[in-house]
PDB file of C-alpha atoms and ligand atoms in Angstrom:
ATOM      1  CA  UNK N   1      52.487 126.560  61.146  1.00 95.00           C
ATOM      2  CA  UNK N   2      50.153 128.760  63.161  1.00 96.00           C
ATOM      3  CA  UNK N   3      52.304 128.107  66.243  1.00 96.00           C
ATOM      4  CA  UNK N   4      55.434 129.115  64.304  1.00 97.00           C
ATOM      5  CA  UNK N   5      53.689 132.321  63.204  1.00 97.00           C
ATOM      6  CA  UNK N   6      52.588 133.066  66.770  1.00 96.00           C
ATOM      7  CA  UNK N   7      56.127 132.499  68.082  1.00 98.00           C
ATOM      8  CA  UNK N   8      57.471 135.121  65.657  1.00 98.00           C
ATOM      9  CA  UNK N   9      59.780 132.649  63.934  1.00 98.00           C
ATOM     10  CA  UNK N  10      57.875 133.284  60.688  1.00 97.00           C
ATOM     11  CA  UNK N  11      56.262 136.519  59.598  1.00 96.00           C
ATOM     12  CA  UNK N  12      53.968 134.827  57.086  1.00 96.00           C
ATOM     13  CA  UNK N  13      52.655 131.318  56.505  1.00 97.00           C
ATOM     14  CA  UNK N  14      51.135 129.929  53.353  1.00 98.00           C
ATOM     15  CA  UNK N  15      50.120 126.925  51.309  1.00 98.00           C
ATOM     16  CA  UNK N  16      50.702 125.576  47.828  1.00 97.00           C
ATOM     17  CA  UNK N  17      48.597 123.932  45.144  1.00 96.00           C
ATOM     18  CA  UNK N  18      45.388 124.418  47.098  1.00 97.00           C
ATOM     19  CA  UNK N  19      42.185 124.741  45.104  1.00 97.00           C
ATOM     20  CA  UNK N  20      39.015 126.357  46.435  1.00 98.00           C
ATOM     21  CA  UNK N  21      37.671 123.176  48.049  1.00 97.00           C
ATOM     22  CA  UNK N  22      40.976 122.641  49.904  1.00 97.00           C
ATOM     23  CA  UNK N  23      41.006 126.198  51.221  1.00 98.00           C
ATOM     24  CA  UNK N  24      37.374 125.959  52.303  1.00 98.00           C
ATOM     25  CA  UNK N  25      38.246 122.784  54.222  1.00 97.00           C
ATOM     26  CA  UNK N  26      41.255 124.500  55.804  1.00 97.00           C
ATOM     27  CA  UNK N  27      39.146 127.526  56.842  1.00 97.00           C
ATOM     28  CA  UNK N  28      36.970 125.211  58.984  1.00 97.00           C
ATOM     29  CA  UNK N  29      39.819 124.602  61.446  1.00 96.00           C
ATOM     30  CA  UNK N  30      42.487 127.263  60.839  1.00 96.00           C
ATOM     31  CA  UNK N  31      42.587 130.323  63.071  1.00 95.00           C
ATOM     32  CA  UNK N  32      44.712 132.196  60.528  1.00 95.00           C
ATOM     33  CA  UNK N  33      44.056 132.251  56.817  1.00 95.00           C
ATOM     34  CA  UNK N  34      47.169 131.454  54.775  1.00 97.00           C
ATOM     35  CA  UNK N  35      48.866 134.642  53.560  1.00 98.00           C
ATOM     36  CA  UNK N  36      50.046 133.009  50.330  1.00 98.00           C
ATOM     37  CA  UNK N  37      48.856 130.264  47.994  1.00 98.00           C
ATOM     38  CA  UNK N  38      51.593 129.197  45.574  1.00 98.00           C
ATOM     39  CA  UNK N  39      50.053 127.859  42.359  1.00 98.00           C
ATOM     40  CA  UNK N  40      50.995 127.012  38.757  1.00 97.00           C
ATOM     41  CA  UNK N  41      50.148 130.359  37.129  1.00 98.00           C
ATOM     42  CA  UNK N  42      51.232 131.611  33.722  1.00 98.00           C
ATOM     43  CA  UNK N  43      49.531 132.680  30.472  1.00 97.00           C
ATOM     44  CA  UNK N  44      48.783 129.043  29.696  1.00 97.00           C
ATOM     45  CA  UNK N  45      46.740 128.581  32.877  1.00 97.00           C
ATOM     46  CA  UNK N  46      45.484 131.456  35.011  1.00 97.00           C
ATOM     47  CA  UNK N  47      43.438 129.191  37.295  1.00 97.00           C
ATOM     48  CA  UNK N  48      40.695 131.843  37.510  1.00 97.00           C
ATOM     49  CA  UNK N  49      38.602 130.062  40.141  1.00 98.00           C
ATOM     50  CA  UNK N  50      41.301 129.743  42.792  1.00 98.00           C
ATOM     51  CA  UNK N  51      43.031 133.075  42.061  1.00 98.00           C
ATOM     52  CA  UNK N  52      39.720 134.931  42.439  1.00 98.00           C
ATOM     53  CA  UNK N  53      38.964 133.080  45.669  1.00 98.00           C
ATOM     54  CA  UNK N  54      42.466 133.818  47.011  1.00 98.00           C
ATOM     55  CA  UNK N  55      42.101 137.532  46.244  1.00 98.00           C
ATOM     56  CA  UNK N  56      38.663 137.699  47.878  1.00 98.00           C
ATOM     57  CA  UNK N  57      40.174 136.128  50.990  1.00 98.00           C
ATOM     58  CA  UNK N  58      43.272 138.314  51.181  1.00 98.00           C
ATOM     59  CA  UNK N  59      45.586 135.486  50.088  1.00 98.00           C
ATOM     60  CA  UNK N  60      48.474 136.449  47.801  1.00 98.00           C
ATOM     61  CA  UNK N  61      48.656 134.477  44.558  1.00 98.00           C
ATOM     62  CA  UNK N  62      52.279 133.417  44.202  1.00 98.00           C
ATOM     63  CA  UNK N  63      52.928 132.212  40.650  1.00 98.00           C
ATOM     64  CA  UNK N  64      55.190 129.199  40.350  1.00 98.00           C
ATOM     65  CA  UNK N  65      56.369 128.117  36.897  1.00 97.00           C
ATOM     66  CA  UNK N  66      55.566 131.680  35.742  1.00 98.00           C
ATOM     67  CA  UNK N  67      57.484 130.959  32.511  1.00 98.00           C
ATOM     68  CA  UNK N  68      55.672 127.654  32.043  1.00 97.00           C
ATOM     69  CA  UNK N  69      58.901 125.855  33.044  1.00 96.00           C
ATOM     70  CA  UNK N  70      60.407 127.310  29.867  1.00 96.00           C
ATOM     71  CA  UNK N  71      57.535 126.325  27.545  1.00 96.00           C
ATOM     72  CA  UNK N  72      56.283 129.892  26.979  1.00 96.00           C
ATOM     73  CA  UNK N  73      59.419 130.901  25.073  1.00 97.00           C
ATOM     74  CA  UNK N  74      58.261 129.073  21.935  1.00 95.00           C
ATOM     75  CA  UNK N  75      54.912 130.900  21.621  1.00 96.00           C
ATOM     76  CA  UNK N  76      54.957 133.131  18.488  1.00 96.00           C
ATOM     77  CA  UNK N  77      52.353 135.630  19.834  1.00 96.00           C
ATOM     78  CA  UNK N  78      54.564 136.307  22.869  1.00 98.00           C
ATOM     79  CA  UNK N  79      57.727 136.557  20.760  1.00 98.00           C
ATOM     80  CA  UNK N  80      56.062 139.179  18.525  1.00 98.00           C
ATOM     81  CA  UNK N  81      54.639 141.158  21.425  1.00 98.00           C
ATOM     82  CA  UNK N  82      57.931 141.127  23.356  1.00 98.00           C
ATOM     83  CA  UNK N  83      59.689 142.545  20.283  1.00 98.00           C
ATOM     84  CA  UNK N  84      57.092 145.332  20.084  1.00 98.00           C
ATOM     85  CA  UNK N  85      57.820 146.338  23.702  1.00 98.00           C
ATOM     86  CA  UNK N  86      61.593 145.945  23.241  1.00 98.00           C
ATOM     87  CA  UNK N  87      61.625 143.362  26.061  1.00 98.00           C
ATOM     88  CA  UNK N  88      62.378 139.655  26.356  1.00 98.00           C
ATOM     89  CA  UNK N  89      59.568 137.090  26.416  1.00 98.00           C
ATOM     90  CA  UNK N  90      60.465 136.387  30.054  1.00 98.00           C
ATOM     91  CA  UNK N  91      60.081 140.080  30.981  1.00 98.00           C
ATOM     92  CA  UNK N  92      56.797 140.338  29.067  1.00 98.00           C
ATOM     93  CA  UNK N  93      55.266 137.346  30.836  1.00 98.00           C
ATOM     94  CA  UNK N  94      56.571 138.294  34.290  1.00 98.00           C
ATOM     95  CA  UNK N  95      55.180 141.827  33.823  1.00 98.00           C
ATOM     96  CA  UNK N  96      51.828 140.287  32.812  1.00 98.00           C
ATOM     97  CA  UNK N  97      51.966 138.261  36.042  1.00 98.00           C
ATOM     98  CA  UNK N  98      52.639 141.374  38.158  1.00 98.00           C
ATOM     99  CA  UNK N  99      49.836 143.330  36.446  1.00 98.00           C
ATOM    100  CA  UNK N 100      47.473 140.531  37.525  1.00 98.00           C
ATOM    101  CA  UNK N 101      48.715 141.124  41.100  1.00 98.00           C
ATOM    102  CA  UNK N 102      50.410 137.713  41.119  1.00 98.00           C
ATOM    103  CA  UNK N 103      53.853 137.351  42.691  1.00 98.00           C
ATOM    104  CA  UNK N 104      55.896 135.545  40.028  1.00 98.00           C
ATOM    105  CA  UNK N 105      58.571 133.110  41.197  1.00 98.00           C
ATOM    106  CA  UNK N 106      60.790 132.520  38.155  1.00 98.00           C
ATOM    107  CA  UNK N 107      63.735 130.150  38.382  1.00 98.00           C
ATOM    108  CA  UNK N 108      67.036 130.505  36.529  1.00 98.00           C
ATOM    109  CA  UNK N 109      70.533 129.211  37.141  1.00 98.00           C
ATOM    110  CA  UNK N 110      71.997 132.068  35.036  1.00 98.00           C
ATOM    111  CA  UNK N 111      72.950 135.336  36.789  1.00 98.00           C
ATOM    112  CA  UNK N 112      72.155 137.483  33.733  1.00 98.00           C
ATOM    113  CA  UNK N 113      68.689 135.930  33.393  1.00 98.00           C
ATOM    114  CA  UNK N 114      67.982 136.411  37.109  1.00 98.00           C
ATOM    115  CA  UNK N 115      68.833 140.106  36.645  1.00 98.00           C
ATOM    116  CA  UNK N 116      66.738 140.315  33.458  1.00 98.00           C
ATOM    117  CA  UNK N 117      63.778 138.708  35.253  1.00 98.00           C
ATOM    118  CA  UNK N 118      63.853 141.463  37.901  1.00 98.00           C
ATOM    119  CA  UNK N 119      63.844 144.349  35.413  1.00 98.00           C
ATOM    120  CA  UNK N 120      60.103 144.708  35.086  1.00 98.00           C
ATOM    121  CA  UNK N 121      59.326 148.191  36.312  1.00 98.00           C
ATOM    122  CA  UNK N 122      60.156 150.455  33.354  1.00 98.00           C
ATOM    123  CA  UNK N 123      57.250 149.398  31.123  1.00 98.00           C
ATOM    124  CA  UNK N 124      53.568 148.575  31.323  1.00 98.00           C
ATOM    125  CA  UNK N 125      51.405 146.278  29.205  1.00 98.00           C
ATOM    126  CA  UNK N 126      48.295 147.824  27.689  1.00 98.00           C
ATOM    127  CA  UNK N 127      44.862 146.500  28.641  1.00 98.00           C
ATOM    128  CA  UNK N 128      44.528 145.121  25.103  1.00 98.00           C
ATOM    129  CA  UNK N 129      47.830 143.221  25.312  1.00 98.00           C
ATOM    130  CA  UNK N 130      46.954 141.889  28.783  1.00 98.00           C
ATOM    131  CA  UNK N 131      43.760 140.459  27.242  1.00 98.00           C
ATOM    132  CA  UNK N 132      45.691 138.968  24.318  1.00 98.00           C
ATOM    133  CA  UNK N 133      48.005 137.169  26.744  1.00 98.00           C
ATOM    134  CA  UNK N 134      45.023 136.083  28.874  1.00 98.00           C
ATOM    135  CA  UNK N 135      43.686 134.397  25.727  1.00 97.00           C
ATOM    136  CA  UNK N 136      46.632 132.006  25.435  1.00 97.00           C
ATOM    137  CA  UNK N 137      45.001 129.382  27.667  1.00 96.00           C
ATOM    138  CA  UNK N 138      46.412 125.900  27.162  1.00 96.00           C
ATOM    139  CA  UNK N 139      49.293 126.805  24.811  1.00 93.00           C
ATOM    140  CA  UNK N 140      52.003 125.642  27.215  1.00 90.00           C
ATOM    141  CA  UNK N 141      50.356 123.110  29.492  1.00 93.00           C
ATOM    142  CA  UNK N 142      47.828 123.253  32.305  1.00 96.00           C
ATOM    143  CA  UNK N 143      48.004 123.047  36.094  1.00 96.00           C
ATOM    144  CA  UNK N 144      47.705 119.503  37.314  1.00 93.00           C
ATOM    145  CA  UNK N 145      44.977 118.414  39.688  1.00 90.00           C
ATOM    146  CA  UNK N 146      46.541 118.301  43.181  1.00 91.00           C
ATOM    147  CA  UNK N 147      44.144 115.514  44.194  1.00 93.00           C
ATOM    148  CA  UNK N 148      45.516 113.117  41.600  1.00 93.00           C
ATOM    149  CA  UNK N 149      49.066 114.189  40.691  1.00 89.00           C
ATOM    150  CA  UNK N 150      52.106 112.774  42.525  1.00 83.00           C
ATOM    151  CA  UNK N 151      54.170 115.893  43.335  1.00 68.00           C
TER     152      UNK N 151
HETATM  153  N1  NAP G   1      54.911 124.625  44.783  1.00 81.27           N
HETATM  154  C1  NAP G   1      55.067 123.762  43.800  1.00 81.27           C
HETATM  155  O1  NAP G   1      54.417 122.715  43.725  1.00 81.27           O
HETATM  156  C2  NAP G   1      56.067 124.065  42.714  1.00 81.27           C
HETATM  157  C3  NAP G   1      56.068 123.303  41.538  1.00 81.27           C
HETATM  158  C4  NAP G   1      56.976 123.624  40.533  1.00 81.27           C
HETATM  159  C5  NAP G   1      57.879 124.665  40.707  1.00 81.27           C
HETATM  160  N2  NAP G   1      57.858 125.381  41.871  1.00 81.27           N
HETATM  161  C6  NAP G   1      58.844 126.480  42.067  1.00 81.27           C
HETATM  162  O2  NAP G   1      58.633 127.509  41.113  1.00 81.27           O
HETATM  163  C7  NAP G   1      59.866 128.079  40.685  1.00 81.27           C
HETATM  164  C8  NAP G   1      59.921 128.232  39.200  1.00 81.27           C
HETATM  165  O3  NAP G   1      59.255 127.223  38.499  1.00 81.27           O
HETATM  166  P1  NAP G   1      59.880 126.366  37.312  1.00 81.27           P
HETATM  167  O4  NAP G   1      61.305 126.120  37.548  1.00 81.27           O
HETATM  168  O5  NAP G   1      58.952 125.222  37.102  1.00 81.27           O
HETATM  169  O6  NAP G   1      59.713 127.222  35.995  1.00 81.27           O
HETATM  170  P2  NAP G   1      59.865 128.703  35.406  1.00 81.27           P
HETATM  171  O7  NAP G   1      60.460 129.679  36.333  1.00 81.27           O
HETATM  172  O8  NAP G   1      58.546 128.947  34.781  1.00 81.27           O
HETATM  173  O9  NAP G   1      60.894 128.394  34.206  1.00 81.27           O
HETATM  174  C9  NAP G   1      62.200 128.014  34.438  1.00 81.27           C
HETATM  175  C10 NAP G   1      62.863 127.775  33.071  1.00 81.27           C
HETATM  176  O10 NAP G   1      62.943 129.008  32.359  1.00 81.27           O
HETATM  177  C11 NAP G   1      64.311 129.301  32.048  1.00 81.27           C
HETATM  178  N3  NAP G   1      64.476 130.760  32.203  1.00 81.27           N
HETATM  179  C12 NAP G   1      64.316 131.503  33.318  1.00 81.27           C
HETATM  180  N4  NAP G   1      64.513 132.811  33.056  1.00 81.27           N
HETATM  181  C13 NAP G   1      64.817 132.894  31.725  1.00 81.27           C
HETATM  182  C14 NAP G   1      65.100 133.979  30.854  1.00 81.27           C
HETATM  183  N5  NAP G   1      65.114 135.236  31.288  1.00 81.27           N
HETATM  184  N6  NAP G   1      65.354 133.701  29.559  1.00 81.27           N
HETATM  185  C15 NAP G   1      65.340 132.418  29.094  1.00 81.27           C
HETATM  186  N7  NAP G   1      65.057 131.358  29.873  1.00 81.27           N
HETATM  187  C16 NAP G   1      64.788 131.588  31.176  1.00 81.27           C
HETATM  188  C17 NAP G   1      65.121 128.502  33.037  1.00 81.27           C
HETATM  189  O11 NAP G   1      66.359 128.133  32.451  1.00 81.27           O
HETATM  190  P3  NAP G   1      67.763 128.422  33.195  1.00 81.27           P
HETATM  191  O12 NAP G   1      67.643 127.997  34.640  1.00 81.27           O
HETATM  192  O13 NAP G   1      68.713 127.549  32.407  1.00 81.27           O
HETATM  193  O14 NAP G   1      68.034 129.885  33.040  1.00 81.27           O
HETATM  194  C18 NAP G   1      64.252 127.252  33.220  1.00 81.27           C
HETATM  195  O15 NAP G   1      64.449 126.334  32.149  1.00 81.27           O
HETATM  196  C19 NAP G   1      60.962 127.173  41.241  1.00 81.27           C
HETATM  197  O16 NAP G   1      61.632 127.879  42.234  1.00 81.27           O
HETATM  198  C20 NAP G   1      60.239 125.967  41.814  1.00 81.27           C
HETATM  199  O17 NAP G   1      60.793 125.516  43.035  1.00 81.27           O
HETATM  200  C21 NAP G   1      56.974 125.119  42.865  1.00 81.27           C
END
């Protein structure tokens, strides 16, 4: 991947599902730190240890399953809060992701939802509401351990 970067065929190279110990191992031999680490990140699991480490090392936290693969839609606290902001639950959670400086990567097969998921820049979540969402740990599943899960 470093050779591809050097050749100019890619402008950025990155990794996925790496935890701190994996990145530390990679740093021993890599000449270039990954620009991105794509991880399972949503209100149900913020993976504080690796996201902090990524940020300290200039690695962008790209959030996969930012909607908990659909599981976050059933959470009453998020439904109530989204109503208060006049936004959908998807927009609320994606805005939360952006305000944490994550890069959310939502998936939808519906054009109108793809458009909805990009309309995130006309509102801002208060500090208090960010903390409320941060407190939802575990409500819609947790990241799996990359050392043991079969991806
Ligand atoms: N690196 C990795 O190991 C890894 C692992 C898992 C996933 N990913 C990537 O991460 C991306 C997203 O993850 P994901 O698919 O697990 O989950 P996600 O984006 O958290 O959730 C997708 C689900 O939410 C629904 N949805 C999306 N927008 C919606 C909206 N505005 N309103 C209502 N429902 C909405 C989708 O349904 P519809 O499609 O029917 O709209 C789908 O069921 C994918 O591109 C995937 O490739 C990477």
